[in-house]
Each structure stands twice: as C-alpha cells, then as structure tokens.
Rosetta silent file (secondary structure, phi, psi, omega in degrees, C-alpha in Angstrom):
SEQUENCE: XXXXXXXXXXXXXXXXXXXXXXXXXXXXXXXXXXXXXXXXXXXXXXXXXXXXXXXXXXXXXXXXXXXXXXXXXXXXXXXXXXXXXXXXXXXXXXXXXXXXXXXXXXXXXXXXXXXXXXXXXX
SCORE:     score description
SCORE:     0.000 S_00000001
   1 L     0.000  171.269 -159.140  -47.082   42.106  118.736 S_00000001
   2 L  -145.550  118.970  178.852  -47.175   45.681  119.379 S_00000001
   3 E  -120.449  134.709 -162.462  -50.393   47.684  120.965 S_00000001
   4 L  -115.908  150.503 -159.827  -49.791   51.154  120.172 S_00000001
   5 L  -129.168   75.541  175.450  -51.710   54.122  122.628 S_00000001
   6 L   -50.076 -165.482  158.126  -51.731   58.031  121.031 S_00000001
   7 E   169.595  134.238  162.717  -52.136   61.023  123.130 S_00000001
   8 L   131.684   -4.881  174.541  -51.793   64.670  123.005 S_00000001
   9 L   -75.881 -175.550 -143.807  -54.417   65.986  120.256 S_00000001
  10 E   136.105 -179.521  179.506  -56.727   68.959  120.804 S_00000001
  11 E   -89.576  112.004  174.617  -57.536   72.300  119.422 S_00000001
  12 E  -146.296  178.538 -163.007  -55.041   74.724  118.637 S_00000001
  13 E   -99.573  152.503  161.577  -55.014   78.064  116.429 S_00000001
  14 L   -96.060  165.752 -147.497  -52.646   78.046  113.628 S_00000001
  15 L    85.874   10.501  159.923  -49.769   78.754  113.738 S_00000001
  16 E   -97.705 -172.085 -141.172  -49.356   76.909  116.966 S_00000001
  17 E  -150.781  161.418  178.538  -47.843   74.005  118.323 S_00000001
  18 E  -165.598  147.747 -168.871  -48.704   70.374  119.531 S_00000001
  19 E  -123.556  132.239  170.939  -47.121   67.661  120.600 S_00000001
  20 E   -85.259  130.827 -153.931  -48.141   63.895  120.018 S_00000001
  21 E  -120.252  167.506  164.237  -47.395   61.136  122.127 S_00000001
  22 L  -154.722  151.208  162.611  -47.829   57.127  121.063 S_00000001
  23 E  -148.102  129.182 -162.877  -47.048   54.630  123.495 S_00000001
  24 L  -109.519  157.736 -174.803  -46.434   50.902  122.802 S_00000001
  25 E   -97.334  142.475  158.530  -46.817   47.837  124.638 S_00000001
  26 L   124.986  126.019  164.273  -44.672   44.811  123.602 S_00000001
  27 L   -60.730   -0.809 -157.372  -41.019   43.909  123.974 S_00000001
  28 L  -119.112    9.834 -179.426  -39.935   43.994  120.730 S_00000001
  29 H   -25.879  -52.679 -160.863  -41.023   47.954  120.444 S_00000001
  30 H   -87.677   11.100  169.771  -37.297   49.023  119.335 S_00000001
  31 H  -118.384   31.593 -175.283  -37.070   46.773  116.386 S_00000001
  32 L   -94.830  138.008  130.386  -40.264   48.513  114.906 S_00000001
  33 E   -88.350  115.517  169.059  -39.784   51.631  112.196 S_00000001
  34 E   -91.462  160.940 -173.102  -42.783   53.787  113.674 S_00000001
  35 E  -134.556  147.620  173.108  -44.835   56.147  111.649 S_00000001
  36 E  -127.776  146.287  179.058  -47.459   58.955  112.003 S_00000001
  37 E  -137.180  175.309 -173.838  -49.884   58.874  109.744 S_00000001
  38 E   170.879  133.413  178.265  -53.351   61.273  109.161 S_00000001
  39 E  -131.506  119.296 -173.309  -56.532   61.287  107.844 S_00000001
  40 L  -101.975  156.355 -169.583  -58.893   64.007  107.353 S_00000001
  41 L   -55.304  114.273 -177.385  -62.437   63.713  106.697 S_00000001
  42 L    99.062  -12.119 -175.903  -63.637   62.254  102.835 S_00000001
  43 L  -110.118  170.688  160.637  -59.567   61.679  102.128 S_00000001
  44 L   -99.134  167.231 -163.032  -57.318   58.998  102.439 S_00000001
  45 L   -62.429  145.716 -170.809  -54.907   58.193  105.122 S_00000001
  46 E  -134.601  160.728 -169.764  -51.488   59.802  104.527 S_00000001
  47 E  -110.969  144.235 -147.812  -48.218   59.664  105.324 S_00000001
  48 E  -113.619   -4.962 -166.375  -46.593   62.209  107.757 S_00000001
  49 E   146.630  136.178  174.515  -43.163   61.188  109.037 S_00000001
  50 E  -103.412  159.974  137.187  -41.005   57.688  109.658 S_00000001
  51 E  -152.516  146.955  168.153  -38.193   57.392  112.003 S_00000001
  52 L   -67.931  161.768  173.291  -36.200   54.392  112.264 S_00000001
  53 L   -10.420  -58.004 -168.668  -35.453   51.313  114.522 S_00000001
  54 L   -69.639  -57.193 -160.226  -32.384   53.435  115.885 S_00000001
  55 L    81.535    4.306  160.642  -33.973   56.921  115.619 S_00000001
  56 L   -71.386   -7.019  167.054  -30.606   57.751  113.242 S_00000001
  57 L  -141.859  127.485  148.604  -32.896   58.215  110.350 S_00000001
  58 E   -98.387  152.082  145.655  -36.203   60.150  109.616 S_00000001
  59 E  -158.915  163.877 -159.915  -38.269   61.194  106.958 S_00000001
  60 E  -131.570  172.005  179.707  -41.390   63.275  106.340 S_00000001
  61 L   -89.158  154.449  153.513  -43.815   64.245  103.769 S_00000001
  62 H   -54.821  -47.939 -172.298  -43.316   67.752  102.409 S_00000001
  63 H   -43.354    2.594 -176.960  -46.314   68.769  103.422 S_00000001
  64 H  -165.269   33.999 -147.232  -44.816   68.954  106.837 S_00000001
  65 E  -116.887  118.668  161.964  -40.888   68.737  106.322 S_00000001
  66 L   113.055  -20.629  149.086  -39.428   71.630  108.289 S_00000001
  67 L  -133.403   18.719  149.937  -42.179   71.713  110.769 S_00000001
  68 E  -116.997 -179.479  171.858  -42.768   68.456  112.680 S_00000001
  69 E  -129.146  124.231  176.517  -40.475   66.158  114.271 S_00000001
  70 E  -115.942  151.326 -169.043  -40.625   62.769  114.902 S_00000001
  71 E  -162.788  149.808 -172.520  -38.979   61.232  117.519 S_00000001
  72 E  -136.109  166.757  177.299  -38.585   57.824  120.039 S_00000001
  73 E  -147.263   92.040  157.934  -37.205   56.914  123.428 S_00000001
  74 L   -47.829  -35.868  164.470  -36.602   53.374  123.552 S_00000001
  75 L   -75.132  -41.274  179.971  -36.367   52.985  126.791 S_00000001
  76 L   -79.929  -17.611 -171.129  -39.670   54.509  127.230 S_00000001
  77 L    45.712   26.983  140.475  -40.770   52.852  124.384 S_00000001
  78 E  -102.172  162.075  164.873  -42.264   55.968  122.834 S_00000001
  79 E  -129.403  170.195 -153.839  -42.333   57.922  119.911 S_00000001
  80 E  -151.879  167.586  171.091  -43.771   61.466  119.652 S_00000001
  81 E  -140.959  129.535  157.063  -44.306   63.878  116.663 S_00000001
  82 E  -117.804  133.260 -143.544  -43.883   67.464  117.699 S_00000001
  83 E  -119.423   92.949  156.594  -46.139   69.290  115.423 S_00000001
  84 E   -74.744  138.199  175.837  -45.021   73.161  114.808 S_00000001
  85 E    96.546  -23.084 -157.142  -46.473   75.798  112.486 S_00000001
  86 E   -64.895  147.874 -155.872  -49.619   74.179  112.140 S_00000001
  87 L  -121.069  167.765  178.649  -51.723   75.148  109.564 S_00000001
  88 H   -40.525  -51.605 -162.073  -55.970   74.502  108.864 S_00000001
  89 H   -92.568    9.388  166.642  -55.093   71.805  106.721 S_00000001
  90 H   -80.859  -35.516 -150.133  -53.078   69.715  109.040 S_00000001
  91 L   -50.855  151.781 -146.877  -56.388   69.077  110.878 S_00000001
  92 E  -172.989  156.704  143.706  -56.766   65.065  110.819 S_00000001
  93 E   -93.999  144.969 -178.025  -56.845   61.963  113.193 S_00000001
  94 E  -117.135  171.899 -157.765  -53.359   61.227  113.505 S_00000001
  95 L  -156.340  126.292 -145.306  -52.269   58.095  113.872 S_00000001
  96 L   -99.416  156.294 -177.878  -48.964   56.483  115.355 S_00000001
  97 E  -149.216  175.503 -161.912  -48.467   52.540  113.281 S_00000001
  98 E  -150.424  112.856  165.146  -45.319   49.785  113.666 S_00000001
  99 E  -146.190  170.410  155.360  -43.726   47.804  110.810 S_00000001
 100 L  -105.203   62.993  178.717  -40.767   45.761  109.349 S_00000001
 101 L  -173.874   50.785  179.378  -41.266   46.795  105.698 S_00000001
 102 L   -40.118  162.453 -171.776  -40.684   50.617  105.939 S_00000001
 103 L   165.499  165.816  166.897  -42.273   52.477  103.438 S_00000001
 104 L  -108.611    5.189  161.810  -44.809   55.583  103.298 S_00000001
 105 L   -86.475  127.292 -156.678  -47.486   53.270  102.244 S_00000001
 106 H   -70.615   -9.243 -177.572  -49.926   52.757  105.290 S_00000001
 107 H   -81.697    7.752 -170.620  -50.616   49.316  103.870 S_00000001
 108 H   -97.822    4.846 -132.393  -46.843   48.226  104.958 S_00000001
 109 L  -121.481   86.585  159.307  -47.851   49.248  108.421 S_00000001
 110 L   -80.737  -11.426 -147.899  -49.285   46.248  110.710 S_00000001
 111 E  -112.795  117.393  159.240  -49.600   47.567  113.836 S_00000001
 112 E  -102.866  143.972  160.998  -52.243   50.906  114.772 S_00000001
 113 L   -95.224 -167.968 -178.608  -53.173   52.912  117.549 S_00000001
 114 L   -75.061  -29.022  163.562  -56.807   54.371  117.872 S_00000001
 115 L   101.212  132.779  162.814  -56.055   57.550  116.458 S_00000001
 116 E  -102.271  113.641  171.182  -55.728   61.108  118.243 S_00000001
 117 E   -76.554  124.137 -151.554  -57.321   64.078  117.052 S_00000001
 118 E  -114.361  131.109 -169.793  -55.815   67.379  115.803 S_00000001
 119 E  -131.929  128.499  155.617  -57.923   70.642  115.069 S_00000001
 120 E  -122.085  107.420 -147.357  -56.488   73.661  113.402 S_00000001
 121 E   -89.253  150.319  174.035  -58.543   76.366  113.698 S_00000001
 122 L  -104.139    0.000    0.000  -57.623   79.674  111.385 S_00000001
C-alpha cells in the first residue's frame, strides 16, 4: 500500500506560480504511475498530469500542457507538480493518487492523498 501526503497549496494571483509537493509512504512507491488530479467546486474530479514508474514519460491535460510539470524523486519518494501561469480557473483541491492501470480516469487510481488547495485569484 501506498499513503500519499500533499503539500504546497495557497493563494496566489494569476499569472503566478506554485509548486505542489505529495509524499508517499510505502516501499513499493517507484513501481506506482502517480497522478495529479483536481476538483473544483459543483464539477468533477479531473485529470491534470501522469508521469511514469521511471519518470521517462509524462502527460498532461491541455488545459495545462505547457504550463505545469510533473515530476518524482524516487529516492525521496516524491512527486511534485510545478504549477506555472496559473490562471482563475485552475483554482481546485488538487490531488496527488498511485496506480498500476495508468489511465486519466481517476477511477484507475487506488491510492489518494487528502487533497491540497489551490486559489487563483484574478
């Protein structure tokens, strides 16, 4: 199993920058594909960026392709989204998750943290 920890949400103006942390518990962290995910109030959770086992492959939604990043440290057993650019309509709880079934559907996803929030004020 995998216990996953966010950190790093807040308030920021847009067109500013934030960086997300997630940090998991669990030996078997580096055979995980991690995910950020985000949900804004009345919608449903969506998907924001993958990166694989390795960290040799990513991928993102458009909605945010060209200004986040996702990224891991294995050794550290984290992964991070750095979140550039941000606009009103990223604001969300973001949300870092752990599977073996990659996919951009959150239902392939067993693992969750508690969710961090992100505010983008215009």
């Amino acid at each position: 199993q995998v216990q996953l920890v966010e950190s790093g949400g807040g308030l920021v103006q847009a067109g500013g920058s934030l960086r997300l942390s997630c940090a998991a518990s669990g030996r078997t962290f580096s055979s995980y594909v991690m995910g950020w995910f985000r949900q804004a109030p009345g919608k449903e959770r969506e998907f924001v960026a993958r990166i694989s086992w390795s960290g040799s492959s990513t991928y993102y939604a458009d909605s945010v392709k060209g200004r986040f990043t996702i990224s891991r440290d294995n050794a550290k057993n984290t992964v991070a989204l750095q979140m550039n650019s941000l606009k009103p309509e990223d604001t969300a709880a973001y949300y870092c998750a752990a599977t073996n079934r990659p996919g951009v559907d959150a239902r392939r996803y067993d693992y969750w943290g508690q969710g961090t929030q992100v505010t983008v004020s215009s």
